[in-house]
Amino acid sequence: MRYTPLGKTGLTVSEVGFGGIPIIHLDEGAAVTVLRRAYDSGITFYDTANAYRDSEKKIGRALGDMRDKVVIATKTIIRDAAGATEHLDNSLRMLKTDYIDIYQLHQIAHEKEWEIVTGPCGAMEAVVQAKEKGKIRHIGVTSHNLAMAVKLVKTGMFDTVQFPFNFIEDAAKDELHVAARECGMGILAMKPFAGGVIDNAKIAFKFLREHPDVLPLPGLDSLEHVDEVVSFYEQPNQMTEKDLNLMEKYRNDLGKQFCRRCEYCQPCPQGVMITAAMSYKVVAARMSAKVAVEFCKMPMESVALCIECRECIDRCPYELSIPDILKAHYDLYEQHKAESALTSC
Ligand code: SF4
Ligand code: SF4
């Protein structure tokens, strides 16, 4: 494993980080074992969020004793100052630490959210104060909306930006990554497997390693998975014609099924949380039915509001049949709800 500067933060991090979502479906002992294997294999960057159920607690338990040897990034999705402060204090407790290296405003996707966050008593006020008090070392932001992410980067208010990046969703490499580099920001890549759609880790990392200043954050939930990802970094990266053709085949096969989370279809006049609900199938594939239902409850319940007006289809650049896909995902969600009710009896 090699180590690299994270933009101009002054932090030095392993070439690959650890995404903290999938450990939520492991029991605490198993999660700690996986996290310690990652640490022993040289991974020094751990990304989690207050919203990822007990992920912070598990990371705190596994890595609390080596706090000064790891970089921890977490996030709040709360938009007001009081709520963000409460989230931050909770994160500090869960992570067994008195500072967060990178505290991110989670998923700022729309102008309205940005106005609330930066308005009077908004979350930005709280994180700036927390930084002054030493509870936060750097402020970051995450988004799934490319235009918004570019805007956020250009505000100059953040030290890092986190956005989806993989060989299917590679739009960030142009304006977003360029702007972030110009500002000296650390660039974090969420969804290196396109949310589970890329089932060939080797090819996924061949692409990612072509962008050495972009730090991938794969979600790792087994010792085998940690060992596999780490093994990719033990050899030089060589992209071949065959690899490029395989990537192209993935892109073509996914065609009109895969939601790239660009959010161009929003807003839905009925308030359906389209992007999150479009990801239900791939998210649920990585966790138990019970956890998937709890994790995705709000967007999936919003699907019931869809009146099939088809306005969103006109706005989707990939011409996805959104209401049909949402309906299929809703049926799966209902099935998972029934299964989890049975297992809780
Ligand atoms: S088809 Fe459904 S999801 Fe799409 S805009 Fe209309 S109500 Fe919203
Ligand atoms: S449904 Fe289409 S427009 Fe909406 S987020 Fe997905 S890819 Fe983008």
Tab-separated table of C-alpha atoms and ligand atoms in Angstrom:
chain	number	residue	atom	x	y	z
A	1	MET	CA	0.000	0.000	0.000
A	2	ARG	CA	1.270	3.451	-0.875
A	3	TYR	CA	0.273	6.700	0.843
A	4	THR	CA	-0.662	9.926	-0.816
A	5	PRO	CA	-1.518	13.522	0.158
A	6	LEU	CA	-5.246	14.277	0.305
A	7	GLY	CA	-5.377	17.541	-1.627
A	8	LYS	CA	-3.966	20.364	0.484
A	9	THR	CA	-5.487	19.123	3.736
A	10	GLY	CA	-2.062	18.140	5.042
A	11	LEU	CA	-3.409	14.624	5.590
A	12	THR	CA	-1.635	11.635	4.099
A	13	VAL	CA	-3.863	8.659	3.371
A	14	SER	CA	-3.679	5.151	1.933
A	15	GLU	CA	-4.376	4.910	-1.809
A	16	VAL	CA	-7.686	3.244	-1.040
A	17	GLY	CA	-10.050	3.949	1.838
A	18	PHE	CA	-12.798	2.039	3.625
A	19	GLY	CA	-16.470	2.839	3.003
A	20	GLY	CA	-18.498	2.317	6.171
A	21	ILE	CA	-21.968	1.362	4.879
A	22	PRO	CA	-21.823	-2.436	4.442
A	23	ILE	CA	-20.512	-3.141	7.962
A	24	ILE	CA	-23.971	-2.190	9.232
A	25	HIS	CA	-25.212	-5.665	8.308
A	26	LEU	CA	-22.418	-7.407	10.263
A	27	ASP	CA	-22.608	-8.078	13.975
A	28	GLU	CA	-20.202	-5.971	16.010
A	29	GLY	CA	-17.565	-8.680	16.414
A	30	ALA	CA	-17.450	-9.456	12.690
A	31	ALA	CA	-17.335	-5.758	11.790
A	32	VAL	CA	-14.421	-5.178	14.170
A	33	THR	CA	-12.539	-8.127	12.634
A	34	VAL	CA	-13.027	-6.739	9.108
A	35	LEU	CA	-12.008	-3.219	10.152
A	36	ARG	CA	-8.881	-4.460	11.916
A	37	ARG	CA	-7.918	-6.519	8.855
A	38	ALA	CA	-8.247	-3.353	6.778
A	39	TYR	CA	-6.074	-1.448	9.224
A	40	ASP	CA	-3.471	-4.239	9.394
A	41	SER	CA	-3.415	-4.285	5.578
A	42	GLY	CA	-2.452	-0.617	5.497
A	43	ILE	CA	-5.801	1.142	4.966
A	44	THR	CA	-5.739	4.386	6.941
A	45	PHE	CA	-8.855	6.235	5.698
A	46	TYR	CA	-12.323	5.359	7.067
A	47	ASP	CA	-15.505	7.028	5.853
A	48	THR	CA	-18.783	6.710	7.704
A	49	ALA	CA	-21.882	8.774	8.557
A	50	ASN	CA	-24.275	9.408	11.353
A	51	ALA	CA	-26.941	8.040	8.990
A	52	TYR	CA	-25.210	4.653	8.609
A	53	ARG	CA	-26.875	3.149	11.692
A	54	ASP	CA	-24.160	1.652	13.969
A	55	SER	CA	-21.250	2.038	11.509
A	56	GLU	CA	-19.582	4.794	13.579
A	57	LYS	CA	-19.880	2.728	16.761
A	58	LYS	CA	-18.217	-0.268	15.105
A	59	ILE	CA	-15.420	1.894	13.698
A	60	GLY	CA	-14.928	3.456	17.137
A	61	ARG	CA	-14.688	0.045	18.744
A	62	ALA	CA	-12.259	-1.306	16.126
A	63	LEU	CA	-10.008	1.714	15.712
A	64	GLY	CA	-10.481	3.818	18.850
A	65	ASP	CA	-7.103	2.634	20.160
A	66	MET	CA	-5.192	3.713	17.040
A	67	ARG	CA	-6.939	7.033	16.561
A	68	ASP	CA	-3.772	8.979	15.696
A	69	LYS	CA	-2.879	6.461	12.970
A	70	VAL	CA	-6.104	6.706	10.995
A	71	VAL	CA	-8.044	9.437	9.214
A	72	ILE	CA	-11.751	9.417	9.994
A	73	ALA	CA	-14.378	11.092	7.859
A	74	THR	CA	-18.014	11.197	8.857
A	75	LYS	CA	-21.075	13.228	7.896
A	76	THR	CA	-24.334	14.816	8.916
A	77	ILE	CA	-27.418	15.086	6.765
A	78	ILE	CA	-29.012	17.513	9.231
A	79	ARG	CA	-29.364	20.998	7.763
A	80	ASP	CA	-29.753	23.177	10.869
A	81	ALA	CA	-27.041	24.189	13.330
A	82	ALA	CA	-28.565	22.666	16.472
A	83	GLY	CA	-29.214	19.317	14.771
A	84	ALA	CA	-25.770	19.246	13.139
A	85	THR	CA	-24.107	19.932	16.516
A	86	GLU	CA	-26.083	17.102	18.084
A	87	HIS	CA	-25.034	14.773	15.237
A	88	LEU	CA	-21.391	15.783	15.558
A	89	ASP	CA	-21.318	15.219	19.318
A	90	ASN	CA	-22.954	11.844	18.805
A	91	SER	CA	-20.373	10.936	16.142
A	92	LEU	CA	-17.526	11.875	18.494
A	93	ARG	CA	-19.002	9.618	21.188
A	94	MET	CA	-19.621	6.711	18.833
A	95	LEU	CA	-16.176	6.976	17.246
A	96	LYS	CA	-14.494	7.260	20.670
A	97	THR	CA	-12.579	10.350	19.692
A	98	ASP	CA	-12.446	14.065	20.442
A	99	TYR	CA	-11.948	15.175	16.839
A	100	ILE	CA	-13.118	14.257	13.344
A	101	ASP	CA	-10.524	14.645	10.576
A	102	ILE	CA	-13.104	15.408	7.878
A	103	TYR	CA	-16.669	16.335	8.774
A	104	GLN	CA	-18.865	16.345	5.695
A	105	LEU	CA	-22.196	17.945	4.939
A	106	HIS	CA	-23.971	14.902	3.560
A	107	GLN	CA	-25.715	14.851	0.200
A	108	ILE	CA	-26.271	18.497	-0.655
A	109	ALA	CA	-28.164	17.941	-3.877
A	110	HIS	CA	-30.340	20.994	-4.375
A	111	GLU	CA	-30.119	24.756	-4.185
A	112	LYS	CA	-32.774	24.905	-1.478
A	113	GLU	CA	-30.745	22.637	0.824
A	114	TRP	CA	-27.666	24.776	0.241
A	115	GLU	CA	-29.618	27.925	1.161
A	116	ILE	CA	-30.794	26.323	4.418
A	117	VAL	CA	-27.333	24.993	5.274
A	118	THR	CA	-25.667	28.387	4.739
A	119	GLY	CA	-28.564	30.494	6.037
A	120	PRO	CA	-29.022	31.791	9.590
A	121	CYS	CA	-28.683	28.930	12.113
A	122	GLY	CA	-27.784	26.548	9.283
A	123	ALA	CA	-25.489	23.534	9.625
A	124	MET	CA	-22.517	25.395	8.132
A	125	GLU	CA	-22.524	27.761	11.098
A	126	ALA	CA	-22.234	24.768	13.456
A	127	VAL	CA	-19.429	23.031	11.579
A	128	VAL	CA	-17.381	26.230	11.266
A	129	GLN	CA	-17.699	26.776	15.033
A	130	ALA	CA	-16.827	23.126	15.687
A	131	LYS	CA	-13.716	23.538	13.558
A	132	GLU	CA	-12.705	26.611	15.585
A	133	LYS	CA	-13.114	24.535	18.764
A	134	GLY	CA	-10.954	21.724	17.349
A	135	LYS	CA	-13.751	19.148	17.123
A	136	ILE	CA	-13.333	19.097	13.327
A	137	ARG	CA	-10.064	19.370	11.411
A	138	HIS	CA	-11.494	19.807	7.894
A	139	ILE	CA	-14.922	20.450	6.370
A	140	GLY	CA	-16.077	18.367	3.425
A	141	VAL	CA	-19.189	17.923	1.352
A	142	THR	CA	-20.871	15.061	-0.479
A	143	SER	CA	-23.391	15.153	-3.304
A	144	HIS	CA	-24.896	13.009	-6.049
A	145	ASN	CA	-25.825	16.020	-8.161
A	146	LEU	CA	-22.974	16.944	-10.488
A	147	ALA	CA	-23.936	20.555	-11.162
A	148	MET	CA	-24.476	21.160	-7.446
A	149	ALA	CA	-21.191	19.446	-6.550
A	150	VAL	CA	-19.308	21.692	-8.980
A	151	LYS	CA	-20.962	24.729	-7.435
A	152	LEU	CA	-20.097	23.569	-3.911
A	153	VAL	CA	-16.458	23.033	-4.866
A	154	LYS	CA	-16.250	26.509	-6.365
A	155	THR	CA	-17.517	28.159	-3.171
A	156	GLY	CA	-14.067	27.528	-1.679
A	157	MET	CA	-15.765	26.580	1.624
A	158	PHE	CA	-14.734	22.909	1.622
A	159	ASP	CA	-11.524	20.920	1.946
A	160	THR	CA	-12.866	17.716	0.366
A	161	VAL	CA	-15.616	16.681	-2.014
A	162	GLN	CA	-17.136	13.212	-2.262
A	163	PHE	CA	-19.040	12.175	-5.376
A	164	PRO	CA	-19.832	8.860	-7.175
A	165	PHE	CA	-17.008	7.745	-9.453
A	166	ASN	CA	-16.539	4.472	-11.313
A	167	PHE	CA	-16.180	3.431	-14.944
A	168	ILE	CA	-19.941	3.626	-15.493
A	169	GLU	CA	-20.493	6.920	-13.651
A	170	ASP	CA	-17.381	8.826	-14.670
A	171	ALA	CA	-18.827	12.280	-15.374
A	172	ALA	CA	-17.009	13.706	-12.330
A	173	LYS	CA	-13.620	13.365	-13.998
A	174	ASP	CA	-14.178	16.410	-16.140
A	175	GLU	CA	-15.368	19.622	-14.518
A	176	LEU	CA	-15.778	18.413	-10.911
A	177	HIS	CA	-12.383	16.799	-10.423
A	178	VAL	CA	-10.655	19.558	-12.378
A	179	ALA	CA	-12.263	22.273	-10.231
A	180	ALA	CA	-11.487	20.378	-7.019
A	181	ARG	CA	-7.820	20.007	-8.008
A	182	GLU	CA	-7.601	23.712	-8.801
A	183	CYS	CA	-8.904	24.473	-5.293
A	184	GLY	CA	-6.469	21.992	-3.706
A	185	MET	CA	-9.321	19.863	-2.391
A	186	GLY	CA	-9.152	16.202	-1.504
A	187	ILE	CA	-11.256	14.133	-3.928
A	188	LEU	CA	-13.159	11.159	-2.510
A	189	ALA	CA	-14.897	8.604	-4.730
A	190	MET	CA	-18.040	6.976	-3.396
A	191	LYS	CA	-19.675	4.024	-5.186
A	192	PRO	CA	-16.549	2.511	-6.795
A	193	PHE	CA	-18.698	-0.506	-7.786
A	194	ALA	CA	-21.590	1.701	-8.971
A	195	GLY	CA	-23.582	0.669	-5.910
A	196	GLY	CA	-23.007	-3.056	-6.543
A	197	VAL	CA	-23.725	-3.037	-10.277
A	198	ILE	CA	-20.069	-3.652	-11.184
A	199	ASP	CA	-19.482	-7.217	-10.000
A	200	ASN	CA	-15.892	-7.411	-11.238
A	201	ALA	CA	-13.710	-5.728	-8.601
A	202	LYS	CA	-10.532	-6.158	-10.626
A	203	ILE	CA	-11.818	-4.137	-13.572
A	204	ALA	CA	-13.406	-1.560	-11.233
A	205	PHE	CA	-10.035	-0.883	-9.600
A	206	LYS	CA	-8.117	-0.904	-12.876
A	207	PHE	CA	-10.207	2.121	-13.820
A	208	LEU	CA	-9.940	3.804	-10.424
A	209	ARG	CA	-6.182	3.412	-10.229
A	210	GLU	CA	-5.862	5.414	-13.449
A	211	HIS	CA	-6.917	8.399	-11.280
A	212	PRO	CA	-4.364	8.272	-8.456
A	213	ASP	CA	-5.403	11.513	-6.716
A	214	VAL	CA	-9.004	10.303	-6.374
A	215	LEU	CA	-9.432	8.235	-3.216
A	216	PRO	CA	-11.874	5.331	-3.712
A	217	LEU	CA	-14.015	4.324	-0.752
A	218	PRO	CA	-15.195	0.764	-1.392
A	219	GLY	CA	-17.638	-0.643	1.116
A	220	LEU	CA	-15.907	-3.703	2.594
A	221	ASP	CA	-17.752	-6.305	4.630
A	222	SER	CA	-15.585	-9.443	4.698
A	223	LEU	CA	-11.960	-10.416	5.183
A	224	GLU	CA	-11.891	-11.805	1.631
A	225	HIS	CA	-13.163	-8.531	0.233
A	226	VAL	CA	-10.526	-6.532	2.130
A	227	ASP	CA	-7.761	-8.894	0.983
A	228	GLU	CA	-8.943	-8.766	-2.618
A	229	VAL	CA	-9.035	-4.965	-2.786
A	230	VAL	CA	-5.680	-4.611	-1.033
A	231	SER	CA	-4.135	-7.141	-3.453
A	232	PHE	CA	-4.938	-4.851	-6.403
A	233	TYR	CA	-2.649	-2.240	-4.872
A	234	GLU	CA	0.272	-4.650	-4.574
A	235	GLN	CA	0.934	-4.679	-8.301
A	236	PRO	CA	1.392	-2.071	-11.046
A	237	ASN	CA	-1.789	-1.058	-12.838
A	238	GLN	CA	-1.950	-2.074	-16.479
A	239	MET	CA	-5.026	-1.238	-18.488
A	240	THR	CA	-5.398	-3.383	-21.609
A	241	GLU	CA	-7.572	-3.201	-24.703
A	242	LYS	CA	-9.507	-6.159	-23.312
A	243	ASP	CA	-10.237	-4.232	-20.084
A	244	LEU	CA	-11.500	-1.230	-22.030
A	245	ASN	CA	-13.773	-3.457	-24.103
A	246	LEU	CA	-15.141	-5.114	-20.981
A	247	MET	CA	-15.952	-1.710	-19.459
A	248	GLU	CA	-17.722	-0.723	-22.643
A	249	LYS	CA	-19.730	-3.947	-22.529
A	250	TYR	CA	-20.867	-3.148	-18.959
A	251	ARG	CA	-21.947	0.318	-20.057
A	252	ASN	CA	-23.892	-1.041	-23.027
A	253	ASP	CA	-25.515	-3.873	-21.083
A	254	LEU	CA	-26.722	-1.545	-18.337
A	255	GLY	CA	-28.102	0.835	-20.952
A	256	LYS	CA	-31.615	1.805	-20.003
A	257	GLN	CA	-31.775	0.067	-16.631
A	258	PHE	CA	-29.138	1.748	-14.537
A	259	CYS	CA	-29.794	4.975	-12.665
A	260	ARG	CA	-26.643	7.137	-12.637
A	261	ARG	CA	-28.021	9.251	-9.738
A	262	CYS	CA	-27.557	12.466	-11.720
A	263	GLU	CA	-30.858	13.818	-10.294
A	264	TYR	CA	-31.883	15.510	-13.559
A	265	CYS	CA	-35.312	13.872	-13.153
A	266	GLN	CA	-36.009	15.794	-9.941
A	267	PRO	CA	-38.058	17.356	-8.548
A	268	CYS	CA	-41.065	15.076	-8.751
A	269	PRO	CA	-44.292	17.095	-8.417
A	270	GLN	CA	-45.603	14.379	-6.077
A	271	GLY	CA	-42.529	14.437	-3.849
A	272	VAL	CA	-41.292	10.971	-4.831
A	273	MET	CA	-37.620	10.625	-3.800
A	274	ILE	CA	-36.793	9.203	-7.214
A	275	THR	CA	-33.012	8.844	-7.068
A	276	ALA	CA	-32.872	7.067	-3.708
A	277	ALA	CA	-35.773	4.778	-4.630
A	278	MET	CA	-34.185	3.945	-8.001
A	279	SER	CA	-31.181	2.551	-6.075
A	280	TYR	CA	-33.259	0.278	-3.805
A	281	LYS	CA	-32.518	-2.978	-5.610
A	282	VAL	CA	-28.723	-2.588	-5.530
A	283	VAL	CA	-28.725	-1.227	-1.972
A	284	ALA	CA	-30.939	-4.082	-0.739
A	285	ALA	CA	-28.695	-6.658	-2.403
A	286	ARG	CA	-25.943	-5.680	0.029
A	287	MET	CA	-27.936	-6.038	3.246
A	288	SER	CA	-30.616	-8.119	4.928
A	289	ALA	CA	-34.263	-7.451	4.076
A	290	LYS	CA	-34.815	-5.935	7.529
A	291	VAL	CA	-31.890	-3.514	7.300
A	292	ALA	CA	-32.778	-2.542	3.713
A	293	VAL	CA	-36.351	-1.729	4.747
A	294	GLU	CA	-35.202	0.408	7.683
A	295	PHE	CA	-32.421	2.105	5.705
A	296	CYS	CA	-34.587	3.013	2.700
A	297	LYS	CA	-37.942	3.546	4.412
A	298	MET	CA	-38.435	7.221	3.591
A	299	PRO	CA	-37.669	7.108	-0.174
A	300	MET	CA	-39.496	3.809	-0.647
A	301	GLU	CA	-42.637	4.994	1.141
A	302	SER	CA	-42.586	8.080	-1.106
A	303	VAL	CA	-42.936	5.834	-4.179
A	304	ALA	CA	-46.576	5.233	-3.209
A	305	LEU	CA	-47.217	8.892	-4.139
A	306	CYS	CA	-46.286	8.318	-7.803
A	307	ILE	CA	-49.214	9.030	-10.138
A	308	GLU	CA	-47.275	7.903	-13.236
A	309	CYS	CA	-47.404	11.365	-14.817
A	310	ARG	CA	-44.115	10.461	-16.573
A	311	GLU	CA	-42.678	13.995	-16.234
A	312	CYS	CA	-39.480	12.508	-14.832
A	313	ILE	CA	-38.909	10.354	-17.925
A	314	ASP	CA	-38.695	13.439	-20.127
A	315	ARG	CA	-35.928	14.803	-17.914
A	316	CYS	CA	-33.877	11.608	-17.646
A	317	PRO	CA	-30.947	11.745	-20.100
A	318	TYR	CA	-30.771	7.928	-20.084
A	319	GLU	CA	-34.472	7.556	-20.940
A	320	LEU	CA	-35.075	5.215	-18.033
A	321	SER	CA	-38.615	4.032	-17.591
A	322	ILE	CA	-38.657	5.532	-14.095
A	323	PRO	CA	-42.240	4.808	-12.922
A	324	ASP	CA	-41.957	1.149	-14.030
A	325	ILE	CA	-38.603	0.677	-12.289
A	326	LEU	CA	-39.935	2.416	-9.172
A	327	LYS	CA	-42.944	0.128	-9.137
A	328	ALA	CA	-40.741	-2.971	-9.386
A	329	HIS	CA	-38.572	-1.639	-6.546
A	330	TYR	CA	-41.643	-0.846	-4.462
A	331	ASP	CA	-42.893	-4.428	-4.901
A	332	LEU	CA	-39.481	-5.693	-3.771
A	333	TYR	CA	-39.584	-3.325	-0.774
A	334	GLU	CA	-43.048	-4.617	0.183
A	335	GLN	CA	-41.756	-8.180	-0.104
A	336	HIS	CA	-38.794	-7.305	2.140
A	337	LYS	CA	-41.165	-5.647	4.620
A	338	ALA	CA	-43.219	-8.825	4.820
A	339	GLU	CA	-40.085	-10.977	5.219
A	340	SER	CA	-38.681	-8.786	7.991
A	341	ALA	CA	-42.034	-8.818	9.819
A	342	LEU	CA	-41.901	-12.628	9.754
A	343	THR	CA	-38.315	-12.775	11.056
A	344	SER	CA	-39.120	-10.358	13.939
A	345	CYS	CA	-41.962	-12.634	15.172
B	1	SF4	S1	-43.967	9.532	-12.898
B	1	SF4	FE1	-44.094	9.350	-10.694
B	1	SF4	S2	-42.006	9.674	-10.018
B	1	SF4	FE2	-42.101	10.442	-12.102
B	1	SF4	S3	-42.542	12.646	-11.858
B	1	SF4	FE3	-44.506	11.564	-12.105
B	1	SF4	S4	-45.197	11.161	-10.037
B	1	SF4	FE4	-43.015	11.649	-9.913
B	2	SF4	S1	-33.595	8.310	-13.066
B	2	SF4	FE1	-32.396	9.179	-14.752
B	2	SF4	S2	-32.392	11.384	-14.361
B	2	SF4	FE2	-33.060	10.397	-12.484
B	2	SF4	S3	-31.204	10.201	-11.286
B	2	SF4	FE3	-31.465	8.281	-12.423
B	2	SF4	S4	-30.312	8.510	-14.287
B	2	SF4	FE4	-30.546	10.548	-13.427
